[in-house]
Short mmCIF file of C-alpha atoms and ligand atoms in Angstrom, two decimals:
data_model
loop_
_atom_site.label_atom_id
_atom_site.label_comp_id
_atom_site.label_asym_id
_atom_site.label_seq_id
_atom_site.Cartn_x
_atom_site.Cartn_y
_atom_site.Cartn_z
CA MET A 273 147.10 103.88 230.88
CA ASN A 274 145.59 102.53 234.05
CA VAL A 275 143.13 99.72 234.58
CA GLN A 276 140.93 101.61 237.01
CA ASP A 277 140.23 104.30 234.37
CA LEU A 278 139.27 101.62 231.87
CA ILE A 279 136.89 99.99 234.35
CA ILE A 280 135.27 103.38 234.99
CA LYS A 281 135.06 104.15 231.28
CA LYS A 282 133.23 100.87 230.60
CA ARG A 283 131.10 101.25 233.73
CA ASP A 284 129.93 104.58 232.30
CA GLY A 285 129.06 102.97 228.98
CA GLN A 286 131.84 104.52 226.92
CA GLU A 287 133.68 102.89 224.06
CA LEU A 288 137.17 101.51 224.71
CA THR A 289 139.80 102.12 222.03
CA ARG A 290 141.85 99.43 220.38
CA GLU A 291 144.93 100.46 222.37
CA GLU A 292 143.00 100.31 225.64
CA ILE A 293 141.66 96.84 224.85
CA GLU A 294 145.11 95.61 223.84
CA PHE A 295 146.48 96.99 227.10
CA LEU A 296 143.84 95.05 229.04
CA VAL A 297 144.47 91.80 227.13
CA ASP A 298 148.23 92.15 227.72
CA GLY A 299 147.61 92.58 231.42
CA ILE A 300 145.27 89.58 231.45
CA SER A 301 147.83 87.35 229.70
CA ASN A 302 150.89 88.38 231.67
CA GLY A 303 149.07 88.47 235.00
CA THR A 304 149.71 92.14 235.84
CA ILE A 305 145.99 92.90 236.23
CA PRO A 306 144.64 91.33 239.42
CA ASP A 307 141.50 89.18 239.44
CA TYR A 308 139.43 91.77 241.34
CA GLN A 309 139.98 94.43 238.67
CA LEU A 310 139.22 91.95 235.92
CA ALA A 311 136.05 90.90 237.72
CA ALA A 312 134.93 94.54 237.89
CA TRP A 313 135.74 95.14 234.24
CA LEU A 314 133.89 91.96 233.20
CA MET A 315 130.80 93.02 235.14
CA ALA A 316 130.93 96.44 233.47
CA VAL A 317 131.07 94.72 230.06
CA TYR A 318 128.22 92.44 231.10
CA PHE A 319 125.97 95.40 231.82
CA LYS A 320 127.14 97.96 229.25
CA GLY A 321 128.06 95.65 226.38
CA MET A 322 130.53 96.38 223.61
CA ASN A 323 130.08 97.73 220.11
CA ALA A 324 131.24 95.88 216.98
CA ALA A 325 134.64 97.61 216.89
CA GLU A 326 135.34 96.81 220.55
CA ILE A 327 134.34 93.17 220.08
CA ARG A 328 136.65 92.91 217.06
CA HIS A 329 139.59 94.47 218.92
CA LEU A 330 139.02 92.20 221.92
CA SER A 331 138.80 89.04 219.80
CA LEU A 332 141.93 89.82 217.80
CA ALA A 333 143.97 90.84 220.85
CA MET A 334 142.90 87.60 222.56
CA ALA A 335 143.59 85.48 219.45
CA TYR A 336 147.16 86.73 219.35
CA SER A 337 147.71 86.53 223.12
CA GLY A 338 149.46 83.15 222.73
CA GLU A 339 150.36 80.53 220.16
CA VAL A 340 148.73 80.86 216.73
CA VAL A 341 148.53 77.67 214.68
CA ASP A 342 150.29 77.88 211.33
CA LEU A 343 148.41 75.83 208.75
CA SER A 344 150.21 77.33 205.75
CA GLU A 345 151.66 73.91 204.91
CA VAL A 346 148.27 72.27 204.61
CA ASP A 347 147.27 71.74 200.97
CA GLY A 348 143.96 73.41 200.16
CA ILE A 349 141.65 75.69 202.12
CA THR A 350 141.35 74.39 205.68
CA VAL A 351 137.94 74.55 207.30
CA ASP A 352 136.78 74.22 210.87
CA LYS A 353 133.50 73.94 212.72
CA HIS A 354 132.44 74.98 216.15
CA SER A 355 129.33 74.28 218.16
CA THR A 356 128.42 76.72 220.92
CA GLY A 357 127.70 73.69 223.04
CA GLY A 358 124.83 71.33 223.46
CA VAL A 359 123.81 67.98 224.87
CA GLY A 360 124.36 64.84 222.81
CA ASP A 361 126.13 66.97 220.21
CA LYS A 362 128.40 64.50 218.46
CA THR A 363 128.23 66.21 215.05
CA THR A 364 132.01 66.76 214.85
CA MET A 365 132.51 62.97 214.78
CA VAL A 366 130.14 62.76 211.80
CA VAL A 367 131.02 65.97 209.98
CA VAL A 368 134.83 65.73 210.06
CA PRO A 369 135.06 62.41 208.15
CA LEU A 370 132.37 63.46 205.66
CA VAL A 371 134.11 66.73 204.81
CA ALA A 372 137.51 65.02 204.65
CA ALA A 373 136.07 62.30 202.39
CA ALA A 374 135.09 65.08 199.96
CA GLY A 375 138.73 66.20 199.93
CA VAL A 376 138.44 69.39 202.01
CA PRO A 377 141.08 69.50 204.78
CA ILE A 378 140.12 69.85 208.43
CA ALA A 379 142.72 70.57 211.09
CA LYS A 380 140.45 70.32 214.10
CA MET A 381 141.33 71.46 217.59
CA SER A 382 138.68 70.73 220.17
CA GLY A 383 138.17 71.07 223.89
CA ARG A 384 137.09 68.95 226.82
CA GLY A 385 133.65 69.27 228.35
CA LEU A 386 132.67 71.07 231.50
CA GLY A 387 129.28 71.07 233.24
CA HIS A 388 126.28 69.70 231.38
CA THR A 389 127.76 69.86 227.87
CA GLY A 390 130.14 67.20 226.60
CA GLY A 391 133.44 67.99 224.90
CA THR A 392 134.51 66.56 221.55
CA ILE A 393 137.92 65.54 222.87
CA ASP A 394 136.33 63.44 225.64
CA LYS A 395 134.31 61.64 222.98
CA PHE A 396 137.36 60.82 220.85
CA GLU A 397 139.25 59.76 223.98
CA ALA A 398 136.54 57.18 224.64
CA ILE A 399 138.02 55.31 221.66
CA PRO A 400 140.73 53.01 223.11
CA GLY A 401 144.21 54.15 222.07
CA PHE A 402 143.06 57.36 220.32
CA ARG A 403 145.78 60.00 220.71
CA VAL A 404 144.48 63.55 221.04
CA GLU A 405 147.92 65.08 221.31
CA LEU A 406 150.08 65.20 218.21
CA PRO A 407 153.17 67.32 217.57
CA HIS A 408 152.49 70.12 215.09
CA ASN A 409 154.42 68.52 212.20
CA ARG A 410 152.53 65.21 212.61
CA PHE A 411 149.23 67.06 212.85
CA VAL A 412 149.90 68.86 209.54
CA GLU A 413 151.26 65.67 207.93
CA GLN A 414 148.08 63.77 208.88
CA VAL A 415 145.84 66.56 207.58
CA ASN A 416 147.66 66.44 204.23
CA ARG A 417 147.60 62.62 204.04
CA VAL A 418 144.18 61.76 205.53
CA LYS A 419 142.56 65.21 205.08
CA ALA A 420 141.63 65.37 208.76
CA ALA A 421 143.06 65.23 212.26
CA VAL A 422 141.39 65.98 215.59
CA ILE A 423 143.54 67.07 218.50
CA SER A 424 143.05 68.74 221.82
CA GLN A 425 143.64 72.47 222.06
CA SER A 426 147.23 73.28 222.92
CA GLY A 427 147.80 74.67 226.40
CA ASN A 428 149.10 77.94 225.02
CA LEU A 429 146.26 78.69 222.64
CA VAL A 430 144.60 81.98 223.69
CA PRO A 431 145.91 82.14 227.27
CA ALA A 432 143.92 85.36 227.80
CA ASP A 433 140.69 83.38 227.34
CA LYS A 434 141.69 80.74 229.89
CA ARG A 435 142.15 83.38 232.57
CA LEU A 436 139.10 85.42 231.57
CA TYR A 437 136.84 82.35 231.36
CA ALA A 438 137.90 81.15 234.81
CA ILE A 439 136.96 84.55 236.27
CA ARG A 440 133.71 84.81 234.27
CA ASP A 441 132.74 81.39 235.58
CA VAL A 442 132.79 82.56 239.20
CA THR A 443 131.56 86.16 238.75
CA GLY A 444 128.26 85.63 236.94
CA THR A 445 129.60 87.07 233.69
CA VAL A 446 129.56 84.03 231.39
CA GLU A 447 126.27 84.97 229.68
CA SER A 448 127.49 88.10 227.93
CA ILE A 449 127.31 88.09 224.14
CA PRO A 450 130.50 90.16 223.50
CA LEU A 451 132.41 87.95 225.94
CA ILE A 452 131.11 84.67 224.50
CA ALA A 453 131.66 85.84 220.90
CA SER A 454 135.24 86.98 221.55
CA SER A 455 136.05 83.87 223.60
CA ILE A 456 134.90 81.51 220.84
CA MET A 457 136.20 83.47 217.86
CA SER A 458 139.62 84.20 219.37
CA LYS A 459 140.16 80.43 219.65
CA LYS A 460 138.90 79.78 216.12
CA ILE A 461 141.14 82.51 214.68
CA ALA A 462 144.16 81.22 216.60
CA SER A 463 143.42 77.67 215.35
CA GLY A 464 144.31 78.78 211.85
CA ALA A 465 141.45 77.61 209.57
CA ARG A 466 140.39 79.93 206.72
CA GLY A 467 136.75 78.84 206.69
CA ILE A 468 134.70 78.49 209.87
CA VAL A 469 131.19 77.05 210.23
CA LEU A 470 129.50 77.89 213.52
CA ASP A 471 126.65 75.85 214.91
CA VAL A 472 124.89 78.24 217.27
CA LYS A 473 122.56 76.31 219.54
CA VAL A 474 119.31 77.74 220.87
CA GLY A 475 117.26 76.30 223.72
CA SER A 476 117.28 74.75 227.14
CA GLY A 477 120.58 72.91 226.66
CA ALA A 478 122.41 75.91 225.18
CA PHE A 479 124.03 79.14 226.36
CA MET A 480 121.46 81.06 224.34
CA LYS A 481 117.98 80.24 225.58
CA ASN A 482 116.14 82.21 222.89
CA LYS A 483 116.41 82.87 219.18
CA GLU A 484 116.95 86.64 219.40
CA LYS A 485 120.01 86.27 221.63
CA ALA A 486 121.38 83.44 219.50
CA LEU A 487 120.97 85.56 216.36
CA GLU A 488 122.83 88.44 217.98
CA LEU A 489 125.66 86.08 219.00
CA ALA A 490 125.79 84.53 215.52
CA LYS A 491 125.95 87.93 213.80
CA ASP A 492 128.69 89.15 216.14
CA MET A 493 130.77 86.01 215.55
CA VAL A 494 130.40 86.19 211.77
CA LYS A 495 131.52 89.84 211.85
CA ILE A 496 134.53 89.04 214.04
CA GLY A 497 135.63 86.28 211.65
CA GLN A 498 135.20 88.48 208.60
CA GLY A 499 137.22 91.21 210.35
CA ALA A 500 140.02 88.67 210.71
CA ASP A 501 139.87 87.77 207.02
CA ARG A 502 138.12 84.43 207.55
CA GLN A 503 135.03 83.17 205.81
CA VAL A 504 132.34 82.39 208.35
CA VAL A 505 128.83 80.93 208.20
CA ALA A 506 126.67 80.50 211.29
CA VAL A 507 123.81 78.01 211.41
CA LEU A 508 121.26 78.43 214.19
CA SER A 509 119.86 75.12 215.39
CA ASN A 510 117.50 74.00 218.11
CA MET A 511 118.79 72.48 221.35
CA TYR A 512 115.49 72.37 223.22
CA GLN A 513 116.05 68.62 223.52
CA PRO A 514 119.30 66.62 223.10
CA LEU A 515 120.58 65.76 219.65
CA GLY A 516 120.09 62.09 218.82
CA HIS A 517 119.42 59.47 221.48
CA MET A 518 122.80 59.02 223.13
CA VAL A 519 124.44 61.31 225.70
CA GLY A 520 127.78 60.21 227.11
CA ASN A 521 131.14 59.59 225.52
CA SER A 522 131.31 56.01 224.20
CA LEU A 523 127.55 55.96 223.64
CA GLU A 524 127.98 59.03 221.41
CA VAL A 525 130.85 57.41 219.48
CA ARG A 526 128.51 54.51 218.73
CA GLU A 527 125.75 56.83 217.59
CA ALA A 528 128.15 58.77 215.34
CA ILE A 529 129.28 55.50 213.73
CA ALA A 530 125.66 54.42 213.26
CA THR A 531 124.98 57.77 211.57
CA LEU A 532 127.94 57.30 209.22
CA ARG A 533 126.41 53.90 208.38
CA GLY A 534 123.16 55.68 207.45
CA GLU A 535 121.44 54.22 210.54
CA GLY A 536 121.57 57.27 212.81
CA PRO A 537 118.83 59.49 214.20
CA SER A 538 117.36 61.91 211.66
CA ASP A 539 118.12 65.09 213.66
CA LEU A 540 121.82 64.25 213.92
CA GLU A 541 122.00 63.36 210.24
CA GLU A 542 120.17 66.53 209.21
CA ILE A 543 122.40 68.95 211.11
CA SER A 544 125.55 67.05 210.11
CA VAL A 545 124.66 67.27 206.41
CA VAL A 546 123.95 71.01 206.63
CA LEU A 547 127.15 71.85 208.55
CA ALA A 548 129.30 69.64 206.34
CA ALA A 549 127.75 71.18 203.19
CA HIS A 550 128.62 74.71 204.34
CA MET A 551 132.15 73.52 205.06
CA LEU A 552 132.49 72.19 201.51
CA VAL A 553 131.42 75.57 200.17
CA LEU A 554 133.90 77.46 202.37
CA GLY A 555 136.59 74.94 201.38
CA GLY A 556 136.01 75.82 197.71
CA ARG A 557 134.66 72.40 196.72
CA HIS A 558 131.22 73.69 195.67
CA ALA A 559 129.73 77.09 194.97
CA ASP A 560 126.25 75.98 195.92
CA VAL A 561 125.30 74.62 199.34
CA ASN A 562 122.57 72.36 197.94
CA LEU A 563 125.01 70.67 195.57
CA ALA A 564 127.41 70.30 198.49
CA ALA A 565 124.66 68.70 200.59
CA GLY A 566 124.02 66.27 197.71
CA GLU A 567 127.66 65.18 197.76
CA ILE A 568 127.61 64.76 201.55
CA ARG A 569 124.49 62.57 201.34
CA GLN A 570 126.21 60.49 198.70
CA LEU A 571 129.27 60.06 200.95
CA LEU A 572 126.97 58.89 203.74
CA LYS A 573 125.13 56.48 201.49
CA SER A 574 128.23 54.97 199.90
CA GLY A 575 129.93 54.40 203.27
CA ARG A 576 132.89 56.57 202.25
CA GLY A 577 132.29 58.82 205.28
CA LEU A 578 132.57 55.77 207.55
CA ASP A 579 135.73 54.62 205.74
CA LYS A 580 137.24 58.04 206.39
CA PHE A 581 136.25 57.85 210.07
CA LYS A 582 138.09 54.50 210.30
CA GLU A 583 141.12 56.02 208.59
CA ILE A 584 141.25 58.96 211.05
CA VAL A 585 140.83 56.65 214.06
CA GLU A 586 143.60 54.38 212.83
CA ALA A 587 145.94 57.28 211.99
CA GLN A 588 145.62 58.50 215.59
CA GLY A 589 146.19 55.08 217.15
CA GLY A 590 142.54 54.30 217.94
CA ARG A 591 141.38 50.68 218.08
CA LEU A 592 137.77 49.88 217.25
CA ASP A 593 136.20 46.73 215.90
CA TYR A 594 133.29 47.90 213.79
CA ASP A 595 131.70 44.45 213.49
CA ILE A 596 131.06 43.74 217.15
CA PRO A 597 128.67 45.31 219.68
CA ALA A 598 129.85 48.66 221.08
CA CYS A 599 132.63 48.51 218.45
CA GLY A 600 134.83 46.92 221.09
CA MET A 601 134.73 49.89 223.48
CA PRO A 602 134.41 49.06 227.18
CA ARG A 603 130.77 48.71 228.22
CA ALA A 604 129.20 50.03 231.41
CA ARG A 605 129.15 47.69 234.39
CA PHE A 606 125.74 48.88 235.52
CA LYS A 607 122.56 50.09 233.91
CA ALA A 608 119.12 51.14 235.08
CA ALA A 609 115.88 51.86 233.26
CA LEU A 610 113.79 54.98 233.83
CA ARG A 611 110.12 53.99 233.61
CA VAL A 612 106.99 56.15 233.37
CA ASN A 613 104.00 55.88 235.66
CA ARG A 614 101.47 57.32 233.23
CA SER A 615 100.54 57.08 229.57
CA GLY A 616 100.72 60.02 227.18
CA TYR A 617 103.02 62.01 224.96
CA VAL A 618 106.45 63.32 225.85
CA THR A 619 105.86 67.08 225.67
CA GLU A 620 109.25 68.23 226.94
CA LEU A 621 112.72 66.74 227.26
CA ASN A 622 114.88 69.42 228.82
CA ALA A 623 118.34 69.16 227.28
CA GLU A 624 120.16 70.77 230.20
CA GLU A 625 118.58 68.34 232.69
CA VAL A 626 119.56 65.38 230.49
CA GLY A 627 123.11 66.74 230.32
CA ARG A 628 123.21 67.10 234.10
CA ALA A 629 121.89 63.56 234.56
CA ALA A 630 124.59 62.17 232.23
CA MET A 631 127.19 64.15 234.16
CA LEU A 632 125.93 62.73 237.46
CA ALA A 633 126.19 59.21 236.02
CA GLY A 634 129.89 59.96 235.46
CA ALA A 635 129.97 61.12 231.82
CA GLY A 636 131.08 64.69 232.52
CA ARG A 637 133.02 66.81 234.94
CA GLU A 638 131.78 69.24 237.50
CA ARG A 639 135.23 70.78 237.94
CA LEU A 640 138.20 71.13 235.62
CA GLY A 641 140.44 68.12 236.06
CA ASP A 642 137.70 65.71 237.25
CA SER A 643 138.02 62.30 235.63
CA VAL A 644 135.39 61.01 233.24
CA ASP A 645 133.78 57.56 233.02
CA TYR A 646 133.65 56.94 229.26
CA THR A 647 131.08 54.18 229.66
CA ALA A 648 128.64 56.44 231.52
CA GLY A 649 125.67 58.19 229.97
CA VAL A 650 122.07 58.12 228.98
CA LYS A 651 120.15 56.51 226.13
CA LEU A 652 116.93 58.37 225.42
CA ILE A 653 114.47 55.75 224.23
CA ARG A 654 111.62 58.26 224.01
CA LYS A 655 111.93 61.89 222.94
CA CYS A 656 109.53 64.80 222.39
CA GLY A 657 106.38 63.83 220.55
CA ASP A 658 106.70 60.08 221.28
CA TYR A 659 103.81 58.21 222.89
CA VAL A 660 104.52 56.23 226.07
CA GLU A 661 102.49 53.61 227.90
CA ASN A 662 102.38 53.41 231.68
CA GLY A 663 105.36 51.27 232.77
CA ASP A 664 107.43 51.78 229.59
CA ALA A 665 111.16 52.30 229.88
CA ILE A 666 111.75 55.78 228.41
CA ALA A 667 115.50 55.95 229.01
CA MET A 668 118.47 53.87 230.16
CA ILE A 669 121.25 55.15 232.37
CA TYR A 670 124.69 53.57 232.16
CA GLY A 671 127.93 53.79 234.14
CA GLY A 672 130.49 52.15 236.34
CA ASN A 673 129.02 53.27 239.67
CA GLU A 674 125.60 52.04 240.81
CA ALA A 675 124.98 54.85 243.31
CA LYS A 676 125.75 57.50 240.69
CA ILE A 677 123.34 55.84 238.28
CA GLU A 678 120.53 56.05 240.83
CA THR A 679 121.24 59.78 241.41
CA ALA A 680 121.33 60.34 237.65
CA LYS A 681 118.04 58.50 237.22
CA LYS A 682 116.27 60.86 239.65
CA ARG A 683 117.67 63.85 237.79
CA LEU A 684 116.71 62.42 234.41
CA ALA A 685 113.12 61.95 235.56
CA GLN A 686 112.95 65.73 235.97
CA ALA A 687 113.90 66.30 232.33
CA TYR A 688 110.67 64.73 231.02
CA ARG A 689 107.20 66.27 230.91
CA PHE A 690 104.13 64.44 229.63
CA GLY A 691 100.72 65.46 228.34
CA ASP A 692 97.67 64.14 226.55
CA GLN A 693 98.24 66.15 223.36
CA GLN A 694 101.05 65.40 220.96
CA PRO A 695 103.23 68.53 220.76
CA GLN A 696 103.91 70.16 217.37
CA PRO A 697 107.31 69.11 215.99
CA VAL A 698 109.90 71.89 216.30
CA PRO A 699 112.15 72.42 213.26
CA LEU A 700 115.80 71.67 213.95
CA LEU A 701 117.23 74.37 211.71
CA ILE A 702 116.32 77.95 212.53
CA ASP A 703 118.43 80.30 210.41
CA THR A 704 121.70 80.77 208.54
CA ILE A 705 123.86 83.89 208.87
CA LYS A 706 126.67 84.75 206.45
N1 LIG B 209 132.37 78.60 224.66
C1 LIG B 209 133.52 79.29 224.77
O1 LIG B 209 134.57 78.85 224.29
N2 LIG B 209 133.50 80.47 225.42
C2 LIG B 209 132.38 81.00 225.94
O2 LIG B 209 132.43 82.07 226.50
C3 LIG B 209 131.19 80.26 225.84
C4 LIG B 209 131.22 79.07 225.17
#
């Protein structure tokens, strides 16, 4: 087999066989295919797409291109969740303790953030002392004892994806549904959980800017999971504006804790309940998602979700004091208010722009390996549909560098649009695919 023939075959819109795809993935993992041939092949896939069989072969070959996590020693049916990426998306910090409190095990491997979307691991690392690296036996032991552990993805999980993603990033081939679906699902399959709930985001802050594309991605991912003998549910949710009010690592930890106390924003609570309920169903705890949602609400109300959060944090060496402001996490040295110079309704709050502003304040990384200021971020005081008076502070920007805060403030101003008419509320939940 030769790579050039496979590039030409895809360029001409033909289907690649399983053997051909496995040959390509081998060459990607062991470095025998040079970047320029991969770039050409990726562009051919971008334009010609892949059918369901090709996507399945690609995902499975990638999933087994490196280490595969063995969760056979975990008691019960392990479940996992994945969000396709959003701004202010701290649902994992809410959902994991709620699901664990119901007795369904979660062995969660998460990633760091890049660009305008935050990464779950960065958020947990904002908790002083929290260890995101645990040896496999300790990881499994904690999942059995506490019912949940959250660690960072091992360096050898799906090496083919690391190489492919780096090339996609610089060749304009990130926004391809077969490539996104196989990239995400290969990592989920290699992470070992039997049940997977996908939160597919739609809107300005997400990879998928419209519902049709998001539906296509969701359907492809569900099919890939089922083809790998996993149970998968995809929930489509809106990311036209950020989730909750806080964007930035320690700010998001605080908002997740407030939500577990029953004092969080309604959008974050709503999506967390839905995702957690589907996880309870996949974990075999309930047959009916509405009954599962009832149990999750009860766990929120009783404070047992928050107790489980505390247990997970403690098990992984984290130190928080839940009775003092900011739960004892370091607070930003500087802050600035963004004020409006007109009255009216907020008609738009562009999630991607908010994410970029938070990143400029220091909350995210532009390049892999950049350091993150955990205290940096944005608090959105006003969101879509809210009325503002001339001179009101609509957002606060936080961080350890005054100049960065000023740059972030200018960017954040661009995220808001105002009008005289109150916009219609947009439902958070769009669809569910099984
Ligand atoms: N997240 C991933 O892990 N991969 C993609 O291609 C896009 C989002």
